[in-house]
Every structure is written in C-alpha cells, then in structure tokens.
Amino acid sequence: MQRSFLDRLFESGLLIETGVDGLYGRGGRFEDVIAAFERLIDRFGGADGAEAIRFPPGMNRAYFEKSGYMRSFPQLAGTVHSFCGNELDHVSLLKCMDADEDWTAEQKATDIVLTPAACYPLYPTVAKRGNLPAGGGLYDLQSYCFRHEPSNDPARQQLFRMREYVRMGTQADVTEFRQTWMDRGVEMMKEVGLPVEIDVANDPFFGRAGKMLANNQRDQNLKFELLIPITSTTSPTACMSFNYHQDAFGTKWGLNLEDGSVAHTACVGFGLERIALALFHHHGLDTEQWPVSVRRALWG
Amino acid sequence: MQRSFLDRLFESGLLIETGVDGLYGRGGRFEDVIAAFERLIDRFGGADGAEAIRFPPGMNRAYFEKSGYMRSFPQLAGTVHSFCGNELDHVSLLKCMDADEDWTAEQKATDIVLTPAACYPLYPTVAKRGNLPAGGGLYDLQSYCFRHEPSNDPARQQLFRMREYVRMGTQADVTEFRQTWMDRGVEMMKEVGLPVEIDVANDPFFGRAGKMLANNQRDQNLKFELLIPITSTTSPTACMSFNYHQDAFGTKWGLNLEDGSVAHTACVGFGLERIALALFHHHGLDTEQWPVSVRRALWG
C-alpha cells in the first residue's frame, strides 16, 4: 500500500524520484499545496505577532553538539563534510573515485550540520540577546530538516520542511500556547477535510536507554501528536507535534525571563510534506477535483 | 567595509548571526524581499511555460559523483554523513564528545550530498524520462545550495538560495534562451534600481589544472555574469549567471532531442540572497524607505 501511493505520486509528477529512498523532488502542484497550507497556518497564527525567522537547512555544529541531539538521536543526524586537502590530495581523491573506491573517508567535518528540527538553531540565538522581554517570546520558523531514515513510505522523507511556532515564557504561558495550537490544529484539519486524532507520543530515542527516556516523556505528557491516516489506517502519521520542554532548554541555553528566572519553552511543529500527502491521499491527486470547501480553505 | 555592512545587517535583524561565517538566519523582512523578487522573476519568465520542480537541498550522491563536481570544485562540496553504529559505538561516541575530542571521524557518508547548484539534480531526472519532447525542455528550479567557503562577506554564504531556469534543446534554442535572460536580467535590475554590468566569467575551478579550464571557459564565452556592486565597488558581486554547457551535459547524462541527437543545455541562475543584499545596500535597510518605483516593481 505504501509503495503504491508513492508510485502514484511519481506517476502524477507530484513527487519526483531521485534514486534515493526518502529523497524526492516536488512538482509545482505539490508546492502549491504546501504554500497554500502555510497561508492557512498564517491565517490561524498571524495575529499572535510571532517574530518570523528563517534559518537555512544547516546549523552551527557547536550548537548542535551542545543540544544533546547525538545523545538522543545519533542515528538521525547528518553532519556536513568537505574536502580540505591540497592538489596532491585531490589527485588521490580522483584516483579513488575513478577506481570506484570509497572516497568519502577523507572528507573532514565542517562547522555545519543539517538542521534536525526547525527550532534547533533558535534557542542559542535568542539566548544571546539577553533576558526575554516582558511576556516572553514567540517565534515563527520554517526550514528544511534532515533525518537519516531512508524509507519508501512517502511520509518519511530524509529532507522535509517543518513549520514551527516556539513559545518561551512561564509554565502557564507555554502550556497555554501548546493547548491553543492543539485546538487550532484540530480546527485547521477540519477545514481542509482531514480526519484527525490527537494522542500522547514520544520521540524516537536511540537504543535501550532511549526506551526509558521515551516512557518518561509519555508519562509526563510532554509530547502530543496530531495523527492523520496516510499510508496506513492502523498506524496513522504524525502531521503535527506539540512539545513542552519544561525548563530543560531554558536551563541548557540560558534562556531567562525578564525577572531572570529560567524560561519554560514549548514548540508546535507542522510536517508540511506529510500534511500535503494527507491532502492528496484523502482528496485525490488532482487538486482541481478536491471538495469545494477544502479548496476554499486553501485558496480562498 | 564588508564587515560593517554585515554588522548593520545583524543589527537590523535582516540577517541573524549563528556563530559560523557565511551561515545566517534571515529575518522576516529579508524573506519578504526574496519572495517579492521571486515574483518579479515569475513576471518575466512566467509566460514561457517552464516546468516547475523544487528539489530539496540535498541530492543523490551517485548523481553528484557522476557530475564531475569533485573534479572541478572539490573544495566547495558538502557530503552528508551519519552515525551508523550500534549501542556500544554510541557509548564510545558520547565518551568522545564528553572529552571534547573529535567525534566526527566515525561518521559514515550517506547516499546524500548537499546540492551545489539548483540544476544539478535536474539533468539525470530529465534523462530518465527518455528523449525530450519536440521543442526541447524548459525548467524552473529553486533550492538552497551549499558551498564550503566560509567568509565574512555577506554576499558569500555557505547556504544560500539559487533560482534557475534551465533550457534543453538545439544550440540555437539554448543560446537564444541565454541571450533572452541576459536582456531580461538587465531590465529587471533596472526596474528595481540596481546598477549592473554584464561580463564574461569563469567558475572557481580547483588548483593549477583548474586555471586552464577557467581560461578555456572564458575564451569560449561559456559563462557570463550580471554584476552589481555590494560589498566592494572595485569588484562587484555576481548576482546572476548565464551558462552555456554546449553538449557537455547532454552527452554526460544522455539527454537527447526528439530526433535522438544530443541536446545542448544552458542555465540562468539568480543568487537570491545576493540580489536581496544588493537591494538593501543600494536602497537602505528599511524597505519602507525604498524608492517608490522599486517598491512598485517588487510589491505592485
């Protein structure tokens, strides 16, 4: 079933094969849906006055190291490596490539890693500004993110876009923010005719030690997901996530409120490709044939 | 002078420091300018009926290897590496990180490299479709691209967006396409009040052998650039490039015309960040204060 939806996406030109599982080009009509859904997000969130920041798809490796990502999700991260040799090294490199041998071992890590989630570069950026203003902070982010998990489920891509809102403030501020977006998420998906459920969830922590972290996260209701059936009806796909970090990021990055106390943080993420795929799965591959109410919600 | 323009960009929030030279976040107003300029491109190119494809910022490593990029520009490429070990390896990795030692040597190359120019993933994609249709092909691309050249010149970023049109057809088709866009480029920049010159150019080929390739490229007028002064008046910045590949890509990738003969190709690229920076440099950091004619060209 997964394979056949992906095949139909390729045939229709909505996604474009690149020879690597989970790495796809997007056709113009696919992009139109993403752009339209982002405008819908703006319509729901625009009046909140978030500060818009767009980070590129790579981030400072030093910040990434400090984030603890390699402790929790080492298998998903992507570090960026470059050739740093001289002309003689280049001759060896080309010989190696010509002989069809592995030439990548000589590549050296740069100062950049691929962004694993749109909000990762935000915390150190905001921390550098000093204490948060009165009322805390609210940020609007979007970037391509990388996760090394090759799959032929079109809803599990290695490079995909995540739109996020991040709230920094008191516990009450950020939990209210999270609840507001859970309600909005349900309402938005209703407007575009998608069946949803919201459930407690956990991140894919690595290894046996990770199981404990996952259980802990669930027990404390730190993560919820908005699920929509796409490639499976028995295990629907997380299209939004709602995460409360308590004061963990505030403590790690030195994010303080106006009065100097440690900020709590929460983030709400939209998996833009997943939402587009859910729309194509439920309403068909031809956007012209989508229900009028859905088209109106997306294109006015 | 370079440093001070970058500082002013940071202070105004148009660009956001990340701690790595050439890697910046973008403020909302910076993004508004990029979006507006892309609409201007659409206005000039929209009627041509190009096929829009949006590739993610990474591409298939096998295609990248075949492209010959590592032969010509090894110093600029970025390969994506991941942790592929088991739980014991993970323990070693974390020990290494905790001791502040280099943990990146154990990362293994994935099947993905960062896209060096927006059109690189296109050629193998189109080749797989079989012969080109009558009249050849025309494609509209945009993606984040990576070049490993850390710099504090804001016009030389490691991750930046390139918008491109690519034409495949006869020699006459593709050279006419290139000339059309040189003319359009001059006209577009005039509409937004930027001083330009067009000059013959060469790519930054690596090493001493690269000098010959560069001279060759210049002698044959294969590459032109549209230059605008940004951080230096004596050496203006390339904001567009116009490249004629002869039948080199056609031969390499097996791109054939309807009649089976090898296609010629040309591409025209817009450096979107550089154009935005040129606008901010020439018209000031506050878009509200830009000349009425420039605002009208960008925002209607």
XYZ file of C-alpha atoms in Angstrom, chain A residues 44-189:
146
model
C -4.606 30.962 12.303
C -1.345 32.204 13.834
C -0.762 35.563 12.171
C -2.487 37.713 14.760
C -0.246 36.386 17.555
C 2.602 38.632 16.397
C 5.340 35.992 16.295
C 8.818 37.078 15.166
C 9.500 35.393 11.804
C 12.965 33.896 11.384
C 14.046 31.603 8.573
C 17.189 29.592 9.246
C 18.875 27.763 6.347
C 18.840 23.931 6.348
C 22.173 23.769 8.194
C 23.173 24.947 11.681
C 26.311 25.626 13.732
C 27.836 22.276 14.726
C 28.873 23.638 18.138
C 25.230 24.451 18.978
C 24.145 21.068 17.677
C 26.714 19.307 19.881
C 25.545 21.243 22.923
C 21.896 20.430 22.146
C 22.389 16.781 23.088
C 20.942 15.530 19.815
C 23.748 12.957 19.390
C 22.887 11.554 22.808
C 19.231 11.011 21.944
C 19.016 10.585 18.153
C 22.522 9.845 16.800
C 21.114 7.673 14.015
C 19.105 10.541 12.504
C 21.687 13.328 12.388
C 23.572 14.479 9.299
C 26.967 16.165 9.586
C 28.353 18.079 6.594
C 31.864 17.141 5.455
C 34.191 18.711 2.912
C 37.438 18.106 1.058
C 40.163 20.091 2.794
C 43.262 18.798 1.004
C 45.819 20.230 -1.406
C 46.361 19.485 -5.084
C 48.171 16.206 -4.396
C 45.315 15.059 -2.171
C 42.975 15.973 -4.982
C 44.866 13.692 -7.374
C 44.469 10.820 -4.874
C 40.800 11.637 -4.442
C 40.157 11.466 -8.173
C 42.112 8.201 -8.499
C 39.977 6.776 -5.743
C 36.768 7.916 -7.461
C 37.923 6.627 -10.856
C 38.613 3.201 -9.299
C 35.093 3.233 -7.830
C 36.501 3.037 -4.321
C 35.161 4.858 -1.266
C 36.481 8.417 -1.474
C 34.394 9.817 1.371
C 36.590 8.718 4.301
C 38.965 11.630 3.626
C 36.200 14.207 3.879
C 36.526 16.360 7.026
C 33.656 17.585 9.168
C 32.819 21.252 8.597
C 31.342 23.616 11.207
C 27.873 22.832 9.857
C 25.369 20.035 10.499
C 21.982 19.635 8.877
C 19.148 21.097 10.923
C 17.242 18.232 12.614
C 14.195 20.332 13.563
C 13.385 23.893 12.577
C 13.663 25.230 16.133
C 17.131 23.878 16.996
C 19.050 26.996 15.868
C 16.572 29.286 17.657
C 17.384 28.649 21.322
C 21.064 29.732 21.236
C 20.099 32.673 19.006
C 17.529 34.005 21.465
C 19.783 33.289 24.460
C 22.463 35.599 23.021
C 20.034 38.525 23.119
C 19.875 38.526 26.923
C 16.743 38.200 29.051
C 13.453 37.756 27.237
C 11.168 40.788 27.072
C 8.132 41.086 29.357
C 5.596 38.465 28.292
C 8.289 36.137 26.931
C 8.893 35.348 23.274
C 7.037 33.867 20.293
C 8.813 32.811 17.091
C 7.687 31.621 13.661
C 10.136 29.273 11.918
C 10.335 27.139 8.812
C 13.167 25.169 7.291
C 14.138 22.026 5.524
C 15.178 19.434 8.111
C 17.245 16.280 7.691
C 16.723 12.881 9.271
C 18.737 9.888 8.153
C 15.971 7.307 7.939
C 15.732 6.024 4.338
C 12.241 4.630 3.728
C 9.858 4.097 0.850
C 6.993 5.474 2.910
C 6.486 8.859 1.220
C 5.510 10.257 4.631
C 9.011 9.505 5.957
C 11.414 11.646 3.969
C 15.063 12.346 4.699
C 14.739 16.024 3.721
C 11.398 17.650 4.512
C 10.051 21.009 5.652
C 8.911 21.761 9.153
C 6.980 24.901 10.062
C 7.139 25.723 13.755
C 5.974 28.160 16.362
C 8.060 28.342 19.528
C 6.909 29.969 22.754
C 9.209 30.974 25.611
C 7.742 32.197 28.888
C 6.334 30.950 32.166
C 4.982 27.426 32.554
C 1.469 28.829 32.214
C 2.379 30.813 29.072
C 3.863 27.889 27.215
C 1.340 25.225 28.225
C -1.497 27.565 27.217
C 0.279 28.160 23.886
C 0.535 24.418 23.356
C -3.146 23.867 24.139
C -4.175 26.728 21.836
C -2.341 25.097 18.918
C -3.758 21.654 19.678
C -7.221 23.205 19.360
C -6.227 25.174 16.262
C -4.635 22.103 14.681
C -7.867 20.144 15.010
C -9.842 23.059 13.596
C -7.456 23.605 10.668
C -7.519 19.972 9.654
